[in-house]
Amino acid sequence: MGLSCCIIAQDEGDRIESCILAVKDIVDEVVVVDSGSKDDTVAKCEALGAKVVFHKWDGYGPQKRFAEDCASNDWILNLDADELVTPELAREISALMQAPAGLLPAYRFKQVTVYPGKQRPRLWADYHNYVRLYDRRRVRFRESRVHDTVDTKDFPVGQLQGVAFHFSWRSIAHVRRKLESYTDLQAKELKKSRAAVLARLPIEYPVLFFRYYVLRRNITGGLTGIRITHEIARARTRRLLKIARAQSAASRS
């Protein structure tokens, strides 16, 4: 069963090689959709044999759907440039592709958070559990510019046991920049009433701090866990203000 790995990227020259090398031996091709890198991302991908296609940034969903269309195979392994498939997950995916008769339309696996400067997840690290291995003939990424999730419709979804390591942040400063950029985009797309925004504003920071520090287990991350939790709660509180400003500007226009 042919398998294409699709990656969207921009200025990921410091980490995309590891992403590609971790899957190079279990996929038939690597497709990188670059949205205008100014570093050596493109050169490094091409040196590893990846097919690189330029596509102007149009949001998460549209960018990933474009990558799906560029693939030569219907089975897609979707990765971000900051994700590293572990050997256990690679073996599990490879075994699935060698037994196509029993395949489900889609499979989830966990993307486990790794702190800046670390090589492995902390104790009880938080994770996302998203569909990232799927048959594009039956399921595809949604069109949303904000949310990069696969629409599985009513199809059954399998759960893989192996995990990918998610190196989402290079530093605490990168946490802040990334969240600011993401919440800027969300403020343009999300629709909330002014009353709802004002009601949530006083409690948003403490509620989010508790959620990410205790429920998402950043409590096991020492000082770094506190700093990252603060940046997340701060950025998402600021998101409410951005939404309110965007709505006020729209009402005046």
Short mmCIF file of C-alpha atoms in Angstrom, two decimals:
data_model
loop_
_atom_site.label_atom_id
_atom_site.label_comp_id
_atom_site.label_asym_id
_atom_site.label_seq_id
_atom_site.Cartn_x
_atom_site.Cartn_y
_atom_site.Cartn_z
CA MET A 1 0.00 0.00 0.00
CA GLY A 2 1.53 3.31 -1.11
CA LEU A 3 1.99 5.94 1.61
CA SER A 4 2.77 9.64 1.23
CA CYS A 5 4.04 11.79 4.09
CA CYS A 6 2.74 15.36 3.82
CA ILE A 7 4.35 18.21 5.76
CA ILE A 8 3.55 21.92 5.69
CA ALA A 9 6.47 24.19 6.55
CA GLN A 10 7.96 27.64 6.69
CA ASP A 11 11.42 28.42 8.08
CA GLU A 12 11.83 24.99 9.66
CA GLY A 13 15.42 24.38 8.59
CA ASP A 14 16.54 23.65 12.14
CA ARG A 15 14.23 20.68 12.66
CA ILE A 16 12.55 19.42 9.47
CA GLU A 17 15.44 17.06 8.66
CA SER A 18 14.74 15.03 11.80
CA CYS A 19 11.06 14.89 10.92
CA ILE A 20 11.77 13.52 7.44
CA LEU A 21 14.52 11.10 8.46
CA ALA A 22 12.24 9.47 11.04
CA VAL A 23 9.77 8.37 8.34
CA LYS A 24 11.85 8.23 5.17
CA ASP A 25 12.15 4.44 5.24
CA ILE A 26 8.44 3.72 5.80
CA VAL A 27 6.87 6.04 3.20
CA ASP A 28 7.01 6.07 -0.58
CA GLU A 29 7.39 9.83 -0.83
CA VAL A 30 7.68 12.94 1.30
CA VAL A 31 5.76 15.99 0.11
CA VAL A 32 6.66 19.33 1.69
CA VAL A 33 4.41 22.32 1.02
CA ASP A 34 6.47 25.40 1.78
CA SER A 35 4.78 28.77 2.24
CA GLY A 36 7.83 30.94 1.62
CA SER A 37 10.80 29.92 3.75
CA LYS A 38 13.67 32.38 3.96
CA ASP A 39 16.06 29.89 5.55
CA ASP A 40 17.44 26.60 4.18
CA THR A 41 14.23 24.58 4.67
CA VAL A 42 13.71 23.92 0.95
CA ALA A 43 17.35 22.95 0.31
CA LYS A 44 17.41 20.52 3.24
CA CYS A 45 14.15 18.87 2.18
CA GLU A 46 15.27 18.46 -1.42
CA ALA A 47 18.62 17.04 -0.28
CA LEU A 48 16.68 14.30 1.52
CA GLY A 49 14.68 13.52 -1.63
CA ALA A 50 11.45 15.27 -0.66
CA LYS A 51 9.18 16.82 -3.27
CA VAL A 52 8.86 20.50 -2.35
CA VAL A 53 5.95 22.60 -3.62
CA PHE A 54 5.40 26.29 -2.91
CA HIS A 55 1.93 27.40 -1.84
CA LYS A 56 1.14 30.78 -0.33
CA TRP A 57 -0.12 30.51 3.24
CA ASP A 58 -3.92 30.29 3.36
CA GLY A 59 -4.54 28.93 6.85
CA TYR A 60 -4.01 25.51 8.40
CA GLY A 61 -6.84 23.54 6.82
CA PRO A 62 -6.44 24.85 3.24
CA GLN A 63 -2.67 24.39 3.40
CA LYS A 64 -2.97 20.77 4.51
CA ARG A 65 -5.65 20.03 1.93
CA PHE A 66 -3.34 21.40 -0.76
CA ALA A 67 -0.63 19.05 0.50
CA GLU A 68 -3.07 16.13 0.25
CA ASP A 69 -3.73 17.05 -3.39
CA CYS A 70 0.02 17.06 -4.11
CA ALA A 71 0.49 13.50 -2.86
CA SER A 72 0.88 10.61 -5.30
CA ASN A 73 -0.77 8.09 -2.95
CA ASP A 74 -4.20 8.02 -1.34
CA TRP A 75 -2.87 7.00 2.06
CA ILE A 76 -1.48 10.03 3.86
CA LEU A 77 0.76 10.34 6.91
CA ASN A 78 0.35 13.97 7.92
CA LEU A 79 3.07 15.50 10.07
CA ASP A 80 4.13 18.95 11.17
CA ALA A 81 7.78 19.85 10.75
CA ASP A 82 8.20 19.94 14.53
CA GLU A 83 6.98 16.35 15.03
CA LEU A 84 9.22 13.32 15.30
CA VAL A 85 7.78 9.85 14.76
CA THR A 86 9.28 7.42 17.27
CA PRO A 87 10.70 4.09 16.04
CA GLU A 88 7.81 2.26 17.74
CA LEU A 89 5.24 4.30 15.83
CA ALA A 90 7.17 3.93 12.58
CA ARG A 91 7.14 0.13 12.90
CA GLU A 92 3.42 0.17 13.69
CA ILE A 93 2.60 2.28 10.63
CA SER A 94 4.80 0.13 8.41
CA ALA A 95 3.03 -3.03 9.59
CA LEU A 96 -0.37 -1.50 8.85
CA MET A 97 0.62 -0.57 5.31
CA GLN A 98 1.71 -4.14 4.65
CA ALA A 99 -1.75 -5.51 5.54
CA PRO A 100 -4.13 -3.32 3.50
CA ALA A 101 -7.10 -5.68 3.64
CA GLY A 102 -7.94 -4.84 7.23
CA LEU A 103 -7.27 -1.11 7.20
CA LEU A 104 -9.72 1.35 8.72
CA PRO A 105 -10.16 4.71 6.93
CA ALA A 106 -8.23 6.65 9.59
CA TYR A 107 -5.95 6.26 12.60
CA ARG A 108 -5.08 8.49 15.54
CA PHE A 109 -1.79 8.64 17.35
CA LYS A 110 -0.57 10.82 20.19
CA GLN A 111 1.65 13.86 19.68
CA VAL A 112 3.42 14.19 23.04
CA THR A 113 4.75 17.61 24.07
CA VAL A 114 8.50 18.08 24.53
CA TYR A 115 9.71 21.22 26.30
CA PRO A 116 12.19 23.64 24.69
CA GLY A 117 15.76 22.39 24.94
CA LYS A 118 14.72 18.84 25.84
CA GLN A 119 14.97 15.69 23.76
CA ARG A 120 12.20 13.66 25.38
CA PRO A 121 8.82 14.38 27.02
CA ARG A 122 8.69 15.17 30.74
CA LEU A 123 6.97 12.88 33.24
CA TRP A 124 3.24 12.57 32.46
CA ALA A 125 3.60 15.02 29.57
CA ASP A 126 0.47 16.38 27.94
CA TYR A 127 -0.43 15.33 24.41
CA HIS A 128 -2.86 15.71 21.56
CA ASN A 129 -4.44 12.64 20.02
CA TYR A 130 -5.26 13.49 16.43
CA VAL A 131 -6.00 11.60 13.22
CA ARG A 132 -2.79 11.84 11.19
CA LEU A 133 -2.82 8.59 9.18
CA TYR A 134 -5.73 8.25 6.79
CA ASP A 135 -7.15 7.44 3.36
CA ARG A 136 -7.82 10.76 1.59
CA ARG A 137 -10.49 9.13 -0.59
CA ARG A 138 -12.71 8.80 2.48
CA VAL A 139 -11.56 11.43 4.98
CA ARG A 140 -9.73 14.75 4.59
CA PHE A 141 -8.67 17.83 6.51
CA ARG A 142 -11.37 20.40 7.16
CA GLU A 143 -11.39 23.72 5.33
CA SER A 144 -10.98 25.71 8.56
CA ARG A 145 -8.12 28.21 8.47
CA VAL A 146 -7.74 27.95 12.26
CA HIS A 147 -8.29 24.28 13.16
CA ASP A 148 -6.19 21.61 11.46
CA THR A 149 -8.32 18.53 12.08
CA VAL A 150 -9.39 15.67 9.85
CA ASP A 151 -13.11 15.27 9.23
CA THR A 152 -13.69 11.55 9.80
CA LYS A 153 -17.47 11.77 9.21
CA ASP A 154 -19.08 8.57 10.51
CA PHE A 155 -16.15 6.31 9.67
CA PRO A 156 -14.55 4.17 12.39
CA VAL A 157 -11.17 5.46 13.57
CA GLY A 158 -8.32 3.30 14.84
CA GLN A 159 -5.91 4.14 17.66
CA LEU A 160 -2.19 3.52 17.23
CA GLN A 161 -0.12 2.77 20.33
CA GLY A 162 3.11 4.43 19.22
CA VAL A 163 3.59 8.17 19.66
CA ALA A 164 5.26 11.13 17.98
CA PHE A 165 7.30 13.66 19.94
CA HIS A 166 6.07 17.22 19.44
CA PHE A 167 8.80 19.88 19.62
CA SER A 168 6.34 22.73 19.29
CA TRP A 169 8.49 25.45 20.85
CA ARG A 170 12.12 26.39 20.42
CA SER A 171 12.16 28.67 23.48
CA ILE A 172 9.81 30.52 25.85
CA ALA A 173 10.01 33.53 23.52
CA HIS A 174 8.92 31.25 20.66
CA VAL A 175 5.96 30.08 22.78
CA ARG A 176 4.87 33.72 23.06
CA ARG A 177 5.34 34.54 19.36
CA LYS A 178 3.58 31.39 18.20
CA LEU A 179 0.58 31.94 20.47
CA GLU A 180 0.29 35.59 19.44
CA SER A 181 0.25 34.62 15.77
CA TYR A 182 -2.29 31.85 16.33
CA THR A 183 -4.63 33.98 18.43
CA ASP A 184 -4.45 36.76 15.83
CA LEU A 185 -5.82 34.29 13.30
CA GLN A 186 -8.44 32.97 15.71
CA ALA A 187 -9.68 36.49 16.45
CA LYS A 188 -10.49 36.92 12.77
CA GLU A 189 -12.26 33.57 12.44
CA LEU A 190 -14.04 32.99 15.75
CA LYS A 191 -17.45 34.53 16.37
CA LYS A 192 -18.45 35.23 19.97
CA SER A 193 -20.98 37.68 21.34
CA ARG A 194 -19.63 40.75 23.10
CA ALA A 195 -21.54 39.72 26.23
CA ALA A 196 -19.87 36.31 26.24
CA VAL A 197 -16.44 37.88 25.80
CA LEU A 198 -16.95 40.33 28.67
CA ALA A 199 -18.36 37.61 30.95
CA ARG A 200 -15.37 35.34 30.38
CA LEU A 201 -12.66 37.98 30.57
CA PRO A 202 -12.29 38.22 34.42
CA ILE A 203 -12.03 34.44 34.88
CA GLU A 204 -10.23 33.44 31.68
CA TYR A 205 -6.66 33.62 33.00
CA PRO A 206 -7.15 31.71 36.30
CA VAL A 207 -9.34 29.06 34.68
CA LEU A 208 -6.85 28.48 31.87
CA PHE A 209 -3.88 28.49 34.23
CA PHE A 210 -5.53 25.74 36.29
CA ARG A 211 -6.44 23.77 33.20
CA TYR A 212 -2.96 23.80 31.68
CA TYR A 213 -0.95 23.59 34.90
CA VAL A 214 -2.97 20.88 36.66
CA LEU A 215 -5.20 19.12 34.13
CA ARG A 216 -2.65 19.24 31.30
CA ARG A 217 0.04 18.30 33.83
CA ASN A 218 2.53 21.13 33.29
CA ILE A 219 2.85 20.85 37.06
CA THR A 220 5.47 18.15 36.38
CA GLY A 221 7.55 20.58 34.34
CA GLY A 222 9.11 22.67 37.13
CA LEU A 223 9.76 26.34 36.40
CA THR A 224 9.43 25.75 32.66
CA GLY A 225 5.96 24.34 33.23
CA ILE A 226 4.92 27.44 35.14
CA ARG A 227 6.32 29.77 32.47
CA ILE A 228 4.66 27.91 29.59
CA THR A 229 1.34 27.75 31.45
CA HIS A 230 1.50 31.50 32.05
CA GLU A 231 2.18 32.22 28.37
CA ILE A 232 -0.74 30.04 27.25
CA ALA A 233 -3.20 31.52 29.76
CA ARG A 234 -2.02 35.05 28.96
CA ALA A 235 -2.29 34.59 25.19
CA ARG A 236 -5.76 33.06 25.35
CA THR A 237 -6.96 35.83 27.61
CA ARG A 238 -5.60 38.36 25.14
CA ARG A 239 -7.47 36.45 22.44
CA LEU A 240 -10.75 37.59 24.00
CA LEU A 241 -9.61 41.20 23.76
CA LYS A 242 -8.62 40.68 20.13
CA ILE A 243 -12.04 39.19 19.36
CA ALA A 244 -13.77 42.14 21.04
CA ARG A 245 -11.66 44.64 19.09
CA ALA A 246 -12.30 42.83 15.82
CA GLN A 247 -16.05 42.87 16.45
CA SER A 248 -15.99 46.57 17.35
CA ALA A 249 -14.10 47.38 14.17
CA ALA A 250 -16.55 45.33 12.12
CA SER A 251 -19.56 47.09 13.66
CA ARG A 252 -18.10 50.49 12.83
CA SER A 253 -17.38 49.63 9.21
#
